[in-house]
PDB file of C-alpha atoms in Angstrom:
ATOM      1  CA  UNK M1301       0.085  -0.342   0.029  1.00 89.00           C
ATOM      2  CA  UNK M1302       1.464   3.363  -1.033  1.00 94.00           C
ATOM      3  CA  UNK M1303       2.181   5.623   1.583  1.00 98.00           C
ATOM      4  CA  UNK M1304       0.614   9.275   0.826  1.00 98.00           C
ATOM      5  CA  UNK M1305       1.649  12.710   3.064  1.00 98.00           C
ATOM      6  CA  UNK M1306      -0.919  15.330   2.893  1.00 98.00           C
ATOM      7  CA  UNK M1307      -1.038  18.883   4.217  1.00 98.00           C
ATOM      8  CA  UNK M1308      -2.768  22.275   3.526  1.00 98.00           C
ATOM      9  CA  UNK M1309      -2.985  25.620   4.840  1.00 98.00           C
ATOM     10  CA  UNK M1310      -6.124  27.213   6.045  1.00 98.00           C
ATOM     11  CA  UNK M1311      -7.390  27.729   2.214  1.00 98.00           C
ATOM     12  CA  UNK M1312      -6.940  24.147   1.358  1.00 98.00           C
ATOM     13  CA  UNK M1313      -8.344  22.576   4.602  1.00 98.00           C
ATOM     14  CA  UNK M1314     -11.624  21.994   2.972  1.00 98.00           C
ATOM     15  CA  UNK M1315     -10.228  20.315  -0.068  1.00 98.00           C
ATOM     16  CA  UNK M1316      -7.675  18.277   2.138  1.00 98.00           C
ATOM     17  CA  UNK M1317     -10.341  16.766   4.282  1.00 98.00           C
ATOM     18  CA  UNK M1318     -12.257  15.752   0.997  1.00 98.00           C
ATOM     19  CA  UNK M1319      -9.274  14.287  -0.948  1.00 98.00           C
ATOM     20  CA  UNK M1320      -7.952  12.279   2.296  1.00 97.00           C
ATOM     21  CA  UNK M1321     -11.653  10.765   2.574  1.00 97.00           C
ATOM     22  CA  UNK M1322     -11.107   9.496  -0.880  1.00 96.00           C
ATOM     23  CA  UNK M1323      -7.557   8.011  -0.197  1.00 97.00           C
ATOM     24  CA  UNK M1324      -8.526   6.132   3.007  1.00 93.00           C
ATOM     25  CA  UNK M1325      -8.594   2.629   2.330  1.00 94.00           C
ATOM     26  CA  UNK M1326      -6.536   2.481  -0.892  1.00 95.00           C
ATOM     27  CA  UNK M1327      -3.387   4.307   0.568  1.00 97.00           C
ATOM     28  CA  UNK M1328      -1.934   4.881   3.881  1.00 97.00           C
ATOM     29  CA  UNK M1329      -2.468   8.427   4.810  1.00 98.00           C
ATOM     30  CA  UNK M1330      -0.081  10.882   6.977  1.00 98.00           C
ATOM     31  CA  UNK M1331      -2.120  14.092   7.608  1.00 98.00           C
ATOM     32  CA  UNK M1332       0.549  16.932   8.294  1.00 98.00           C
ATOM     33  CA  UNK M1333      -2.083  19.476   9.033  1.00 97.00           C
ATOM     34  CA  UNK M1334      -3.741  22.149   9.304  1.00 98.00           C
ATOM     35  CA  UNK M1335      -6.494  20.857  11.057  1.00 98.00           C
ATOM     36  CA  UNK M1336      -8.944  23.683  10.505  1.00 97.00           C
ATOM     37  CA  UNK M1337      -9.699  26.501   8.616  1.00 97.00           C
ATOM     38  CA  UNK M1338      -8.038  28.894  11.050  1.00 98.00           C
ATOM     39  CA  UNK M1339      -5.220  31.326   9.489  1.00 98.00           C
ATOM     40  CA  UNK M1340      -1.936  29.497   9.125  1.00 98.00           C
ATOM     41  CA  UNK M1341       1.554  29.840   7.733  1.00 98.00           C
ATOM     42  CA  UNK M1342       1.726  26.736   5.145  1.00 98.00           C
ATOM     43  CA  UNK M1343       5.521  26.168   5.149  1.00 98.00           C
ATOM     44  CA  UNK M1344       4.908  25.125   9.130  1.00 98.00           C
ATOM     45  CA  UNK M1345       3.060  21.791   7.554  1.00 98.00           C
ATOM     46  CA  UNK M1346       5.055  21.774   3.993  1.00 98.00           C
ATOM     47  CA  UNK M1347       8.252  21.346   5.381  1.00 98.00           C
ATOM     48  CA  UNK M1348       7.348  18.317   7.565  1.00 98.00           C
ATOM     49  CA  UNK M1349       5.424  16.431   4.600  1.00 98.00           C
ATOM     50  CA  UNK M1350       8.441  17.152   2.218  1.00 98.00           C
ATOM     51  CA  UNK M1351      10.866  15.933   4.372  1.00 98.00           C
ATOM     52  CA  UNK M1352       8.656  12.758   4.929  1.00 98.00           C
ATOM     53  CA  UNK M1353       8.519  11.995   1.033  1.00 98.00           C
ATOM     54  CA  UNK M1354      12.333  13.312   0.636  1.00 97.00           C
ATOM     55  CA  UNK M1355      13.258  10.497   3.608  1.00 97.00           C
ATOM     56  CA  UNK M1356      10.828   8.100   2.040  1.00 98.00           C
ATOM     57  CA  UNK M1357       8.870   7.600   5.019  1.00 98.00           C
ATOM     58  CA  UNK M1358       6.040   8.544   2.280  1.00 98.00           C
ATOM     59  CA  UNK M1359       5.985   7.741  -1.125  1.00 98.00           C
ATOM     60  CA  UNK M1360       4.124  10.768  -2.338  1.00 98.00           C
ATOM     61  CA  UNK M1361       2.864  14.034  -1.187  1.00 98.00           C
ATOM     62  CA  UNK M1362      -0.500  16.107  -1.844  1.00 98.00           C
ATOM     63  CA  UNK M1363      -0.274  19.885  -1.018  1.00 98.00           C
ATOM     64  CA  UNK M1364      -3.385  22.200  -1.086  1.00 98.00           C
ATOM     65  CA  UNK M1365      -3.481  26.109  -0.364  1.00 98.00           C
ATOM     66  CA  UNK M1366      -5.194  28.805  -2.238  1.00 98.00           C
ATOM     67  CA  UNK M1367      -3.114  29.142  -5.191  1.00 98.00           C
ATOM     68  CA  UNK M1368      -1.020  26.029  -5.081  1.00 98.00           C
ATOM     69  CA  UNK M1369       2.246  28.608  -5.413  1.00 98.00           C
ATOM     70  CA  UNK M1370       3.200  28.829  -1.693  1.00 98.00           C
ATOM     71  CA  UNK M1371       3.215  25.242  -1.041  1.00 98.00           C
ATOM     72  CA  UNK M1372       4.878  24.354  -4.371  1.00 98.00           C
ATOM     73  CA  UNK M1373       7.572  26.810  -3.550  1.00 98.00           C
ATOM     74  CA  UNK M1374       8.231  25.490  -0.428  1.00 98.00           C
ATOM     75  CA  UNK M1375       8.072  21.979  -1.134  1.00 98.00           C
ATOM     76  CA  UNK M1376      11.024  22.303  -4.052  1.00 97.00           C
ATOM     77  CA  UNK M1377      13.118  24.013  -1.331  1.00 97.00           C
ATOM     78  CA  UNK M1378      13.710  20.176  -0.478  1.00 97.00           C
ATOM     79  CA  UNK M1379      16.723  18.858  -2.456  1.00 94.00           C
ATOM     80  CA  UNK M1380      14.602  15.575  -3.510  1.00 95.00           C
ATOM     81  CA  UNK M1381      11.196  16.980  -4.031  1.00 97.00           C
ATOM     82  CA  UNK M1382       9.828  17.560  -7.401  1.00 97.00           C
ATOM     83  CA  UNK M1383       6.662  18.931  -6.756  1.00 98.00           C
ATOM     84  CA  UNK M1384       4.499  19.934  -9.588  1.00 98.00           C
ATOM     85  CA  UNK M1385       1.641  22.798  -9.324  1.00 98.00           C
ATOM     86  CA  UNK M1386      -1.329  21.217 -11.196  1.00 98.00           C
ATOM     87  CA  UNK M1387      -4.931  22.694 -11.972  1.00 98.00           C
ATOM     88  CA  UNK M1388      -5.961  19.993 -14.450  1.00 98.00           C
ATOM     89  CA  UNK M1389      -5.804  16.260 -14.294  1.00 98.00           C
ATOM     90  CA  UNK M1390      -3.523  16.057 -17.547  1.00 98.00           C
ATOM     91  CA  UNK M1391      -0.628  18.272 -15.800  1.00 98.00           C
ATOM     92  CA  UNK M1392      -0.660  15.780 -13.187  1.00 98.00           C
ATOM     93  CA  UNK M1393      -0.523  12.797 -15.141  1.00 98.00           C
ATOM     94  CA  UNK M1394       2.190  14.396 -17.287  1.00 97.00           C
ATOM     95  CA  UNK M1395       4.393  15.515 -14.160  1.00 97.00           C
ATOM     96  CA  UNK M1396       4.292  12.040 -13.285  1.00 97.00           C
ATOM     97  CA  UNK M1397       5.329  10.703 -16.349  1.00 96.00           C
ATOM     98  CA  UNK M1398       7.776  12.898 -17.594  1.00 95.00           C
ATOM     99  CA  UNK M1399       9.589  14.735 -14.392  1.00 95.00           C
ATOM    100  CA  UNK M1400       8.912  11.840 -12.129  1.00 96.00           C
ATOM    101  CA  UNK M1401       6.915  14.422  -9.524  1.00 97.00           C
ATOM    102  CA  UNK M1402       6.667  12.846  -5.884  1.00 98.00           C
ATOM    103  CA  UNK M1403       4.562  15.975  -4.812  1.00 98.00           C
ATOM    104  CA  UNK M1404       1.899  17.744  -6.365  1.00 98.00           C
ATOM    105  CA  UNK M1405       0.441  21.171  -5.212  1.00 98.00           C
ATOM    106  CA  UNK M1406      -3.237  22.534  -5.955  1.00 98.00           C
ATOM    107  CA  UNK M1407      -4.687  25.917  -5.863  1.00 98.00           C
ATOM    108  CA  UNK M1408      -8.192  25.346  -4.022  1.00 98.00           C
ATOM    109  CA  UNK M1409      -9.338  28.910  -4.872  1.00 98.00           C
ATOM    110  CA  UNK M1410      -8.847  27.983  -8.454  1.00 98.00           C
ATOM    111  CA  UNK M1411     -10.241  24.479  -9.164  1.00 98.00           C
ATOM    112  CA  UNK M1412     -13.469  22.644  -8.260  1.00 98.00           C
ATOM    113  CA  UNK M1413     -13.282  19.967  -5.900  1.00 98.00           C
ATOM    114  CA  UNK M1414     -14.121  17.203  -8.499  1.00 98.00           C
ATOM    115  CA  UNK M1415     -11.161  18.429 -10.161  1.00 98.00           C
ATOM    116  CA  UNK M1416      -9.209  18.099  -7.258  1.00 98.00           C
ATOM    117  CA  UNK M1417     -10.207  14.758  -6.756  1.00 98.00           C
ATOM    118  CA  UNK M1418      -9.476  13.976 -10.619  1.00 98.00           C
ATOM    119  CA  UNK M1419      -5.446  15.440 -10.331  1.00 98.00           C
ATOM    120  CA  UNK M1420      -5.389  13.216  -7.041  1.00 98.00           C
ATOM    121  CA  UNK M1421      -6.338  10.604  -9.230  1.00 97.00           C
ATOM    122  CA  UNK M1422      -3.879  10.839 -12.188  1.00 98.00           C
ATOM    123  CA  UNK M1423      -1.140  11.839 -10.135  1.00 98.00           C
ATOM    124  CA  UNK M1424      -1.278   8.554  -8.166  1.00 98.00           C
ATOM    125  CA  UNK M1425      -2.034   6.221 -10.694  1.00 97.00           C
ATOM    126  CA  UNK M1426       0.438   7.347 -13.263  1.00 96.00           C
ATOM    127  CA  UNK M1427       3.859   5.913 -13.427  1.00 94.00           C
ATOM    128  CA  UNK M1428       7.153   7.505 -14.619  1.00 92.00           C
ATOM    129  CA  UNK M1429       8.062   6.475 -18.052  1.00 77.00           C
ATOM    130  CA  UNK M1430      11.752   6.800 -17.773  1.00 77.00           C
ATOM    131  CA  UNK M1431      13.540   6.559 -20.831  1.00 79.00           C
ATOM    132  CA  UNK M1432      14.409  10.147 -22.322  1.00 83.00           C
ATOM    133  CA  UNK M1433      12.773  11.666 -19.627  1.00 90.00           C
ATOM    134  CA  UNK M1434      15.477   9.852 -16.721  1.00 83.00           C
ATOM    135  CA  UNK M1435      18.411  12.013 -17.874  1.00 82.00           C
ATOM    136  CA  UNK M1436      16.561  15.204 -17.709  1.00 85.00           C
ATOM    137  CA  UNK M1437      15.156  14.228 -14.484  1.00 84.00           C
ATOM    138  CA  UNK M1438      18.640  13.545 -12.991  1.00 82.00           C
ATOM    139  CA  UNK M1439      19.604  17.095 -14.073  1.00 81.00           C
ATOM    140  CA  UNK M1440      17.107  18.848 -11.732  1.00 83.00           C
ATOM    141  CA  UNK M1441      18.903  18.736  -8.544  1.00 77.00           C
ATOM    142  CA  UNK M1442      22.006  20.694  -7.982  1.00 67.00           C
TER     143      UNK M1442
END
């Protein structure tokens, strides 16, 4: 069973809870917070989630904030993280196929809940193609 880290700020809290319900039973889910809609600082939740993916404790991560930008930028500060900001399922699929993304960021204020669920599904159900993409992905980290 794949292990999934999930985290959000206050703007992404509702989407996090919906996605988490759809993950349970199919995946082992570690919720890094936040746990309410009270205003918080997203790095406080993203760094622990990204660290858990970086060190292999979780295989993939799902991050949600208002725009998706803050959580994505924060996660990508981690050396072994490739977090893709996705607002449509096709981007999540390509992020996995071509970039071997291990985290996905979603913008709760700009996508419907149904789209967030589709992004989650494409991201977790798509494999990395390797091949010509392997060399490119290998050049991402400094």
